[in-house]
CSV table of C-alpha atoms in Angstrom, one decimal:
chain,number,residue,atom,x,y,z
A,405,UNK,CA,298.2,252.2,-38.6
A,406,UNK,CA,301.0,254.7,-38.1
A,407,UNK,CA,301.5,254.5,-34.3
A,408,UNK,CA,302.8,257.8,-33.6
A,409,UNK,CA,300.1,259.2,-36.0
A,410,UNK,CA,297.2,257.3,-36.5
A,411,UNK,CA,296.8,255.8,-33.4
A,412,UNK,CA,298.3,257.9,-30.4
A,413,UNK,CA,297.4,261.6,-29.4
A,414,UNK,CA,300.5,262.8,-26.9
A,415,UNK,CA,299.7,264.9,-23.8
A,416,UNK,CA,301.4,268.1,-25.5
A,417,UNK,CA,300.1,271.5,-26.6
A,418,UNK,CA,296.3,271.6,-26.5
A,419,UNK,CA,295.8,267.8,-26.2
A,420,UNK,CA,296.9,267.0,-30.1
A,421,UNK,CA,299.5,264.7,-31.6
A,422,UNK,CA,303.1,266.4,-31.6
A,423,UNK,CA,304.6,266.6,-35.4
A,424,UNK,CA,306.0,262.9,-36.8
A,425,UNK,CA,310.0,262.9,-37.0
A,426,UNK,CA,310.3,264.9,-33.7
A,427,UNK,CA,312.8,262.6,-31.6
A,428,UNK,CA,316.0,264.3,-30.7
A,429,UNK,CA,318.8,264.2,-33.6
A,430,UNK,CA,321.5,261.7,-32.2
A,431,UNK,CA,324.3,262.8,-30.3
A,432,UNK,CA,322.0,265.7,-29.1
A,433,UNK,CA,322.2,267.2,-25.3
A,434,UNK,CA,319.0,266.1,-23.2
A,435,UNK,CA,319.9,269.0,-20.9
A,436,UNK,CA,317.1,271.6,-21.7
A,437,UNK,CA,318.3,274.9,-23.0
A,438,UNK,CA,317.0,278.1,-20.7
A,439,UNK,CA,313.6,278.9,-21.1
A,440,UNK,CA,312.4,275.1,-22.7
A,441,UNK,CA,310.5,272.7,-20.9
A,442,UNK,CA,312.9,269.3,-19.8
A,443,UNK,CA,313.9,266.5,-21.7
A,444,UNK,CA,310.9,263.4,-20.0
A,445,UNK,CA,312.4,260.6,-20.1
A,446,UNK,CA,311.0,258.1,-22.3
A,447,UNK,CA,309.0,255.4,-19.9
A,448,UNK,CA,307.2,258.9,-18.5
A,449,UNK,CA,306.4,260.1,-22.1
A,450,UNK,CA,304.8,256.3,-23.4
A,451,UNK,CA,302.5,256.7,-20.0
A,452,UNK,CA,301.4,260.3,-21.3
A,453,UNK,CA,300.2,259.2,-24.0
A,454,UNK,CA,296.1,258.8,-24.9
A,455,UNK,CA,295.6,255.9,-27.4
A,456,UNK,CA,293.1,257.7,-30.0
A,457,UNK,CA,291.7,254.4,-30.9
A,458,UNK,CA,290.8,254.0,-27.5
A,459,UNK,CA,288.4,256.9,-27.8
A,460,UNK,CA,284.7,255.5,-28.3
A,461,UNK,CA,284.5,258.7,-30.4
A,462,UNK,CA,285.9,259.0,-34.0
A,463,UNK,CA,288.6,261.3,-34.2
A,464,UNK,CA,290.1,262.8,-37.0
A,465,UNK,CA,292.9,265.9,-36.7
A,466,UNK,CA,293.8,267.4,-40.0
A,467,UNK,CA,296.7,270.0,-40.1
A,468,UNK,CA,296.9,273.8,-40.9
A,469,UNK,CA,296.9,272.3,-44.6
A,470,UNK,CA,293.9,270.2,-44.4
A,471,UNK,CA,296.0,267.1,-44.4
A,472,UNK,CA,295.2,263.4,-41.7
A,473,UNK,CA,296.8,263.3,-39.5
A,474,UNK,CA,295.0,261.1,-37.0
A,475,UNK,CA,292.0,259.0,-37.8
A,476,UNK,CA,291.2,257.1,-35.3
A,477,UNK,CA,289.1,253.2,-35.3
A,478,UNK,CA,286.2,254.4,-34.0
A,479,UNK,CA,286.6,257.1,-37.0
A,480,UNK,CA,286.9,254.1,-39.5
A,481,UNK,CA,283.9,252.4,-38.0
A,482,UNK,CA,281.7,254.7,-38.3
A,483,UNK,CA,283.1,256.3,-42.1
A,484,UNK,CA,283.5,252.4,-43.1
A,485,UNK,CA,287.2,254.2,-44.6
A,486,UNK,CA,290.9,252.6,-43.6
A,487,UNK,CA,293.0,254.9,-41.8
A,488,UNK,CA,296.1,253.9,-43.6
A,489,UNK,CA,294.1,254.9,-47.0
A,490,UNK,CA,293.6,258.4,-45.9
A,491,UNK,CA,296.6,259.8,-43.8
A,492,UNK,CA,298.3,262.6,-45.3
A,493,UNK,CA,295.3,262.9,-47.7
A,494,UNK,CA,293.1,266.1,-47.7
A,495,UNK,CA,290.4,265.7,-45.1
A,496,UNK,CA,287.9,267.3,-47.6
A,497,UNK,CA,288.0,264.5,-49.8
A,498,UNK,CA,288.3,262.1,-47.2
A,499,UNK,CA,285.4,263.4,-45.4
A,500,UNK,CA,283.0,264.8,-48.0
A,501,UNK,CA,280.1,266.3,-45.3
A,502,UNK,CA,277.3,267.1,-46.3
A,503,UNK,CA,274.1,268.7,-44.8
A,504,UNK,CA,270.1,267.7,-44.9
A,505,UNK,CA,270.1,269.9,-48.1
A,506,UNK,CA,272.6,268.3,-49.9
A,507,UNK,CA,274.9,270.8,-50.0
A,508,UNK,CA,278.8,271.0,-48.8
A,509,UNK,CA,279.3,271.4,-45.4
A,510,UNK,CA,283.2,272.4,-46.4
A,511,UNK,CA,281.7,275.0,-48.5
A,512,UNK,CA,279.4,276.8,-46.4
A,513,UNK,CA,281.5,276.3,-43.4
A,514,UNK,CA,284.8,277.6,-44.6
A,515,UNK,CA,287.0,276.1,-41.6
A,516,UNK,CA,290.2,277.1,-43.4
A,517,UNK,CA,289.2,280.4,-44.5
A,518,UNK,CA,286.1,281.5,-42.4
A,519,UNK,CA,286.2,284.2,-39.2
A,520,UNK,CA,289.8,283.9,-37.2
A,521,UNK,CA,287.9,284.4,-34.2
A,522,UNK,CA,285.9,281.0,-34.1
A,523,UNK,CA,287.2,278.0,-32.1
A,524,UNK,CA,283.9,275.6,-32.8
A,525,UNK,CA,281.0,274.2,-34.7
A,526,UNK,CA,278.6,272.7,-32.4
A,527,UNK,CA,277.3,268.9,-33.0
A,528,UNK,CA,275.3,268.5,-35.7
A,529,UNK,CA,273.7,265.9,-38.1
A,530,UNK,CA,275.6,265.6,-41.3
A,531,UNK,CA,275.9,262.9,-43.9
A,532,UNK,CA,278.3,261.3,-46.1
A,533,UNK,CA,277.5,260.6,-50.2
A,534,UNK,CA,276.3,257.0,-49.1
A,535,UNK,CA,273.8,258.2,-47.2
A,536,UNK,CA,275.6,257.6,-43.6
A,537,UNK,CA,274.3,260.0,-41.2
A,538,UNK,CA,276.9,260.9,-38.4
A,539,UNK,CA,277.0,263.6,-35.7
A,540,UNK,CA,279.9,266.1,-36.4
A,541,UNK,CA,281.8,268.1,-34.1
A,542,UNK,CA,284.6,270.1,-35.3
A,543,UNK,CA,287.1,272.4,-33.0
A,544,UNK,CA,289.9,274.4,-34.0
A,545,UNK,CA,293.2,275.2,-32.6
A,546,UNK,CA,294.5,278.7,-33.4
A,547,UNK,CA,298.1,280.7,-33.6
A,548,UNK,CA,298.3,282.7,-31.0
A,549,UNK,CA,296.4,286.0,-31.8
A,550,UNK,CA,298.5,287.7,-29.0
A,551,UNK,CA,301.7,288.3,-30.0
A,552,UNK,CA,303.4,287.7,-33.8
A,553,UNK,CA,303.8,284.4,-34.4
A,554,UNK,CA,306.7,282.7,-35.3
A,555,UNK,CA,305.8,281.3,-38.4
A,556,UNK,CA,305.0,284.4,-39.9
A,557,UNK,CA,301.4,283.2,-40.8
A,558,UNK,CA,298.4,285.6,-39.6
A,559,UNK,CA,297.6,285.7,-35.7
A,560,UNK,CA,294.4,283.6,-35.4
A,561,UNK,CA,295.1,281.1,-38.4
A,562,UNK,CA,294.2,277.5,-38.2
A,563,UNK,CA,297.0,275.5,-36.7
A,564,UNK,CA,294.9,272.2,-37.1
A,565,UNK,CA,291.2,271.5,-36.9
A,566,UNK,CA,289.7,268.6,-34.7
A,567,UNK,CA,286.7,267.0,-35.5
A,568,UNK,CA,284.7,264.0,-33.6
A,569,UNK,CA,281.9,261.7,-35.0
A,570,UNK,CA,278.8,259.8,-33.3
A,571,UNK,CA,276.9,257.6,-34.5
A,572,UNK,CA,273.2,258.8,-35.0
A,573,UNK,CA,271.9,255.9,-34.0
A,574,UNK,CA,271.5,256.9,-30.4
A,575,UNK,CA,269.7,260.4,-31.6
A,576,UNK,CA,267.4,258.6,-33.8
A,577,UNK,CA,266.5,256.1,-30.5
A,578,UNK,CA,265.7,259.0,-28.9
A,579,UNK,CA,263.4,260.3,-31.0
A,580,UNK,CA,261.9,257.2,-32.1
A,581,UNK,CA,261.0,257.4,-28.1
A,582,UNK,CA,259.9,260.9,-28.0
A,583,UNK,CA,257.4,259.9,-30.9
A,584,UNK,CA,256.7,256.8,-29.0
A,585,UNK,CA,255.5,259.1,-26.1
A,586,UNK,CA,253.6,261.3,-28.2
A,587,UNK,CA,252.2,258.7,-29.6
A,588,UNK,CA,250.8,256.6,-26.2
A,589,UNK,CA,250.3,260.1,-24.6
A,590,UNK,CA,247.7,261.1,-27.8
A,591,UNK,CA,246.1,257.8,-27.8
A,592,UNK,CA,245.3,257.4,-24.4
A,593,UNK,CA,244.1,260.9,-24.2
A,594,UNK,CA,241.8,261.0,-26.7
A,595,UNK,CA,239.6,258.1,-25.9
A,596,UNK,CA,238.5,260.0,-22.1
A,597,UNK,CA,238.4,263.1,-23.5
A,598,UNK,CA,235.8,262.0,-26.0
A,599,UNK,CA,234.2,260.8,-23.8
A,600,UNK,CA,234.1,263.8,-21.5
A,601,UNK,CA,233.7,266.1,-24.6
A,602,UNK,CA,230.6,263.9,-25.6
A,603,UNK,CA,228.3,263.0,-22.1
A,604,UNK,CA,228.4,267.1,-21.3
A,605,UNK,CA,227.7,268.2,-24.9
A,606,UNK,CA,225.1,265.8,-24.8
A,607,UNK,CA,223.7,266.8,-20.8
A,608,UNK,CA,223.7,270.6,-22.0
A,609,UNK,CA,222.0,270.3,-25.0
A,610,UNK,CA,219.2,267.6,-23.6
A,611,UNK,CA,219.3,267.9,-20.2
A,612,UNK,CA,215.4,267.6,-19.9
A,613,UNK,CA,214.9,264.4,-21.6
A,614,UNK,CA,217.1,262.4,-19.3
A,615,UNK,CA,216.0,260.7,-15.8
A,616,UNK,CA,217.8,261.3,-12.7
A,617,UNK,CA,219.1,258.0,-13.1
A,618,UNK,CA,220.6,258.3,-16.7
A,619,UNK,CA,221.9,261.5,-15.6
A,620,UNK,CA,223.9,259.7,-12.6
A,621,UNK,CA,225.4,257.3,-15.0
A,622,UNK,CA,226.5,259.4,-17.6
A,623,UNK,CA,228.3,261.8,-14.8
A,624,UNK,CA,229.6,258.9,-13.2
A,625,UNK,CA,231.6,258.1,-16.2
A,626,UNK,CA,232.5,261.9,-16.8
A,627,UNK,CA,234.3,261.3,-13.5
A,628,UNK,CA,236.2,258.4,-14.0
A,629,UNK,CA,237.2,259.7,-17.4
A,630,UNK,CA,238.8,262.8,-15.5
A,631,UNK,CA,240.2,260.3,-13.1
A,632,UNK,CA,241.9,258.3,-15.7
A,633,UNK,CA,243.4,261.8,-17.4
A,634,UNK,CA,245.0,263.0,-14.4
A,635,UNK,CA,246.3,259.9,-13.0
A,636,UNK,CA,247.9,259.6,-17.0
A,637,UNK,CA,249.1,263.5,-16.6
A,638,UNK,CA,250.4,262.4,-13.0
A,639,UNK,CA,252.1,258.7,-14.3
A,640,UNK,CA,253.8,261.2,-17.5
A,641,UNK,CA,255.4,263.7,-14.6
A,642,UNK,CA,256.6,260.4,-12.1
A,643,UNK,CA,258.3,259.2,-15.6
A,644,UNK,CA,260.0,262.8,-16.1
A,645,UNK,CA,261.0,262.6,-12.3
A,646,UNK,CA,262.6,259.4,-12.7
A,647,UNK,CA,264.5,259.9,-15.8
A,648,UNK,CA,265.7,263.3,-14.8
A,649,UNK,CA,267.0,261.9,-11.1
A,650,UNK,CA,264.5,264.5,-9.5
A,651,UNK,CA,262.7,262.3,-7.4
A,652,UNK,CA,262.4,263.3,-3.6
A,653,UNK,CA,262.2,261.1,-0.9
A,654,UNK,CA,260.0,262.4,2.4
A,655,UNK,CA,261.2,259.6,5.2
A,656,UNK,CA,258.5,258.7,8.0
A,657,UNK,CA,258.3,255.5,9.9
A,658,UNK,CA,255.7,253.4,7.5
A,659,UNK,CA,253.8,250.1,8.3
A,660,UNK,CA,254.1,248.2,4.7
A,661,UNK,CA,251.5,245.9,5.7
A,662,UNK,CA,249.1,248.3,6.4
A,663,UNK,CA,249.6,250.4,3.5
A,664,UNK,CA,249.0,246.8,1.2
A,665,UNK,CA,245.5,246.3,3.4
A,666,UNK,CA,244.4,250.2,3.2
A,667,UNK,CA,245.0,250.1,-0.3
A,668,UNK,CA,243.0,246.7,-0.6
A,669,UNK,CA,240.5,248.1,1.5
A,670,UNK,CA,239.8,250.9,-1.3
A,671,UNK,CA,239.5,248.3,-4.1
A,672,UNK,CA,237.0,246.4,-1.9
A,673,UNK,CA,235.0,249.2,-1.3
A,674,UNK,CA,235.3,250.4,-5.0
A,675,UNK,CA,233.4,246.9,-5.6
A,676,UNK,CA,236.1,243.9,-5.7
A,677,UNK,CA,235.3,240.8,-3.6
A,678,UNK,CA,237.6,240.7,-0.4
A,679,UNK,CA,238.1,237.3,-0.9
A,680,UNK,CA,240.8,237.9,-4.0
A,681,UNK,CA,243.2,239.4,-1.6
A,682,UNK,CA,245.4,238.2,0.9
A,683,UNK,CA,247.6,240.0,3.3
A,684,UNK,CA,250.6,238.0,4.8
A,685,UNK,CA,253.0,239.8,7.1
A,686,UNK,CA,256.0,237.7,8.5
A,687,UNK,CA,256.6,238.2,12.0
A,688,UNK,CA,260.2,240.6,12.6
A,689,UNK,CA,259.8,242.5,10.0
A,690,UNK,CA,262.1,246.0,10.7
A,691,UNK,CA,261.3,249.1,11.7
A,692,UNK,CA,260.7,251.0,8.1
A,693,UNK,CA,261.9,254.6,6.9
A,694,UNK,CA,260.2,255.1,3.7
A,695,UNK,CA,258.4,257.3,1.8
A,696,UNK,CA,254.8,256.6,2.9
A,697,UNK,CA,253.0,258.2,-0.4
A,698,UNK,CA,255.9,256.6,-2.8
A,699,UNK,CA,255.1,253.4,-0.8
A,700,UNK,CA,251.6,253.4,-1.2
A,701,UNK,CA,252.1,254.0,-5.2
A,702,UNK,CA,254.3,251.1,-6.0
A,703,UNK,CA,251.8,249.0,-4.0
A,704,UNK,CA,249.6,249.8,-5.3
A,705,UNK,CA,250.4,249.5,-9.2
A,706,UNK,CA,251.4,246.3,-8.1
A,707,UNK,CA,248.3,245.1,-7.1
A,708,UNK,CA,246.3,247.0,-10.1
A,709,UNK,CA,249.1,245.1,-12.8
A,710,UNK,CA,248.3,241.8,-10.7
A,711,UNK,CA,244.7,242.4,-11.0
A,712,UNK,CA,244.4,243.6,-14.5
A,713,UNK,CA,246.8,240.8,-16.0
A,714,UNK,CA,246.7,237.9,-13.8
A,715,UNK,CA,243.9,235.7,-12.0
A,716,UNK,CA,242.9,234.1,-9.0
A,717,UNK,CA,243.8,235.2,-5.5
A,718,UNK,CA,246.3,238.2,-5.1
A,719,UNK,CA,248.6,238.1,-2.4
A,720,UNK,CA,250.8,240.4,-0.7
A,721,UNK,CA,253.4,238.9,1.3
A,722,UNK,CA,256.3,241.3,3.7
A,723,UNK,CA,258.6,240.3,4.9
A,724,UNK,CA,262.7,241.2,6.5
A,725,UNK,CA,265.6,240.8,3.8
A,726,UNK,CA,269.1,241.8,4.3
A,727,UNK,CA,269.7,244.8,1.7
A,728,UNK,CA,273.1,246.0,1.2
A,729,UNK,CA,274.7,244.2,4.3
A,730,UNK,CA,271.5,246.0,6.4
A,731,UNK,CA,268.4,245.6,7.8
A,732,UNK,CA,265.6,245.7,5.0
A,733,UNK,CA,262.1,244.8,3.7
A,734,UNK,CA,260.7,242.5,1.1
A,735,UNK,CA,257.6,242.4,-0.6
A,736,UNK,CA,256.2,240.1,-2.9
A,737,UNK,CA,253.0,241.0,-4.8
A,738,UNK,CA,251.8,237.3,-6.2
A,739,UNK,CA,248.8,236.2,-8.6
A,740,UNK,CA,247.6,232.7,-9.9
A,741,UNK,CA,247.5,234.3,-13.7
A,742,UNK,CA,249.4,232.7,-16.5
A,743,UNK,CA,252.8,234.3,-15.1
A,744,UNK,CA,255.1,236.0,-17.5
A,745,UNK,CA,257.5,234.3,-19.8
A,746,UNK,CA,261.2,234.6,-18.9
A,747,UNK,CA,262.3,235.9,-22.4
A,748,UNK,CA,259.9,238.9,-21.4
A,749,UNK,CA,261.2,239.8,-17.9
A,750,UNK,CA,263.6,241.8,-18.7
A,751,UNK,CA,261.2,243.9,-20.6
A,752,UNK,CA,258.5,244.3,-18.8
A,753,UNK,CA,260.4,247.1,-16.7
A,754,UNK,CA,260.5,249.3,-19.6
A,755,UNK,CA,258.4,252.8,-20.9
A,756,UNK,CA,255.4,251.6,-22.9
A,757,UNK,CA,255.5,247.7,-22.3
A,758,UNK,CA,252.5,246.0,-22.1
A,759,UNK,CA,251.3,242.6,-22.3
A,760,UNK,CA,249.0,241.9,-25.3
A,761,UNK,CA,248.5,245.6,-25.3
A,762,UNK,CA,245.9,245.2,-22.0
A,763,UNK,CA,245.3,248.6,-21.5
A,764,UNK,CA,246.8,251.3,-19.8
A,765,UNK,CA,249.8,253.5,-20.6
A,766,UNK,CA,252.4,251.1,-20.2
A,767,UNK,CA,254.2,253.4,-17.3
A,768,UNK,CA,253.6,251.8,-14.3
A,769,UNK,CA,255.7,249.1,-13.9
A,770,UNK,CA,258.6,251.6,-14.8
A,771,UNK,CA,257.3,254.3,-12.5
A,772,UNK,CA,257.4,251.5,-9.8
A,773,UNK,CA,261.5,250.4,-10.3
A,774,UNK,CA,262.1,254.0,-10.8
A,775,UNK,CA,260.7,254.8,-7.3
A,776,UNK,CA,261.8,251.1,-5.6
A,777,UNK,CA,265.9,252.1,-7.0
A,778,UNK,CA,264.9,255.6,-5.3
A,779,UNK,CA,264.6,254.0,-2.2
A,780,UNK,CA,268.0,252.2,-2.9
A,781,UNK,CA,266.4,248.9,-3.4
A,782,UNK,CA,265.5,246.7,-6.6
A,783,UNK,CA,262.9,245.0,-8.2
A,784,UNK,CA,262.7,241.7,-9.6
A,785,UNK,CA,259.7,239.7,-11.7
A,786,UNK,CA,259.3,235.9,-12.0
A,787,UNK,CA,257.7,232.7,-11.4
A,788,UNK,CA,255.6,232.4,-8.1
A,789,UNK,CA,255.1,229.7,-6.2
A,790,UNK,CA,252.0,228.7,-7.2
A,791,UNK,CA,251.8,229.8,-10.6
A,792,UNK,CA,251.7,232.8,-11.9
A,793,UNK,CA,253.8,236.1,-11.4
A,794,UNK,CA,255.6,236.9,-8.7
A,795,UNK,CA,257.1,240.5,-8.1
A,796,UNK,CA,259.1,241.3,-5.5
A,797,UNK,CA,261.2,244.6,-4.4
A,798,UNK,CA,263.8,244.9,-1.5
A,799,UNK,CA,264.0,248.5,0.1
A,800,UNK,CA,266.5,249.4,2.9
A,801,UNK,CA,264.9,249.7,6.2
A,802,UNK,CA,266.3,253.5,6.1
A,803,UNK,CA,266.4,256.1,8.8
A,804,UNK,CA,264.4,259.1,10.4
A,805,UNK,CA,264.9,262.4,8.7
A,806,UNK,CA,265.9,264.6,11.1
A,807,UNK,CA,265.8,268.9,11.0
């Protein structure tokens, strides 16, 4: 690969390579004429130079011709073409674009002969004649519209186009996920709602023939159907929090071991036996500044993904740590289940996961390190002691909000 070329992009004009063959003529003064910029010395110019291939974009700059003049490795990666087979060449054939509908992008584009007054074309999804889907950028760098220019071509012609390549890979991960979510968010929607839909249309059309009793039931279930929509809707706008870095922390002085028994408490009195949960708070455990509701919702799913997936005796244990150099708090949220496999840990963190497809969304767990790293602290799964899973978070003891 050329080096001045192919592979380098100098610090001049507008960021672009400066013209091959351009190194003084021997002999020549270095003292700069009136009016020109100085001669830099040569050590200052190699450090002002940007390595193209070191760009994790492809990059290819044709001239006011059409012709290479840089095509960078990420540019070969992506294209599968060797730069030294198409410098010089015409970056139409090089780069025969084309669009979802199969027709030219160099044709309906016109970059060379199109409106003088357009500097860009915004990324979008083109292909090549294999079928290689890449995301195209182009940019163009205009004469001067100003004042004649010296070349005696038209104010506003193309000095050189620019254009930069992506992979589409990363768009099609997204969407695979946005489907993903449309997907989970349908199916676990529609189940509820069915049911909602079908105990009222039922209760309105033969309310008579039912007993108090069967009424009850079937009203009871109406509600916890509702339940289990919001608290989906509620899960889908923590996830939207998290992954936009909108989540805000209200700081009060929380007792962790209190929240784990008051949220215990309510699964007691919702039915469970108290004897599945334990409590163990070691002694000097800091003063806390969390947020108390944030608190109470990692505990919680805790528990409920220790419940639901594991067996035996759930128990809570808090404890000090050291966070960051700092006073902190640990917490370990243990079962006696069949523990999870360490080829899955570091999944089990992520959007939708969830084991043999047990119920639920699939959110929690990522809502919970989402709202543990807002804290500043981390999140961990593995073996416990006795069997089973063990996971444990670390949070900063914090501070009081003051104002």
């Amino acid at each position: 690969m050329n080096g001045n070329v192919a592979g380098r992009v100098t610090a001049g004009a507008a960021g672009f390579p400066s013209a091959p063959g351009a190194s003084a003529r021997p002999g020549a003064s270095t003292r700069p004429a009136a009016g020109t910029r100085p001669v830099v010395p040569e050590a200052d110019v190699l450090t002002s130079l940007v390595l193209a291939d070191d760009l994790p974009d492809g990059l290819i700059v044709a001239d006011q011709a059409g012709r290479v003049a840089v095509f960078n490795r990420a540019a070969a990666r992506l294209t599968g073409i060797a730069a030294a087979d198409v410098l010089g060449r015409d970056v139409r054939e090089v780069l025969p674009l084309r669009d979802i509908d199969e027709q030219c992008w160099w044709t309906l584009a016109r970059p060379y002969g199109g409106l003088s007054t357009r500097t860009r074309h915004p990324e979008r999804p083109l292909h090549l004649p294999d079928g290689t889907e890449l995301l195209v950028t182009v940019g163009y760098v205009r004469d001067p519209r100003g004042r004649v220019a010296r070349t005696g071509r038209e104010p506003g012609s193309v000095r050189r186009i620019v254009i930069t390549l992506r992979s589409a890979q990363q768009r099609a991960r997204l969407e695979r996920g946005r489907a993903d979510l449309v997907s989970t968010v349908a199916h676990e929607l529609r189940s509820p709602l069915t049911s909602v839909k079908g105990f009222t249309a039922t209760l309105l059309d033969k309310w008579p023939r039912f007993t108090d009793d069967q009424k009850r039931v079937m009203l009871a279930t109406v509600n916890a159907d509702a339940d289990r929509v919001t608290r989906l809707i509620t899960e889908l706008l923590d996830v939207s929090r998290i992954e936009s870095g909108r989540i805000e922390l209200h700081r009060e002085l929380v007792d962790v071991p209190a929240r784990a028994r008051k949220i215990i408490g309510g699964r007691v009195a919702a039915g469970d036996t108290p004897e599945r949960y334990v409590v163990e708070a070691r002694p000097d455990v800091p003063e806390t500044w969390l947020d108390a509701d944030k608190v109470d919702q990692i505990l919680a799913n805790l528990i409920e993904n220790a419940v639901r997936h594991g067996a035996g005796t759930v128990t809570t244990v808090v404890e000090p740590a050291v966070v960051a150099g700092a006073p902190g708090v640990a917490v370990a949220v243990r079962d006696q289940g069949p523990g999870i496999a360490p080829e899955l840990a570091p999944r089990v963190f992520g959007r939708f996961w969830r084991a043999k497809r047990r119920g639920g969304a699939g959110l929690g767990l990522f809502i919970v390190k989402g709202l543990v790293e807002a804290h500043g602290g981390e999140i961990t799964v593995q073996q416990a002691p006795g069997g089973g899973a063990e996971f444990r978070f670390t949070m900063p003891a914090g501070t009081p909000e003051f104002g």
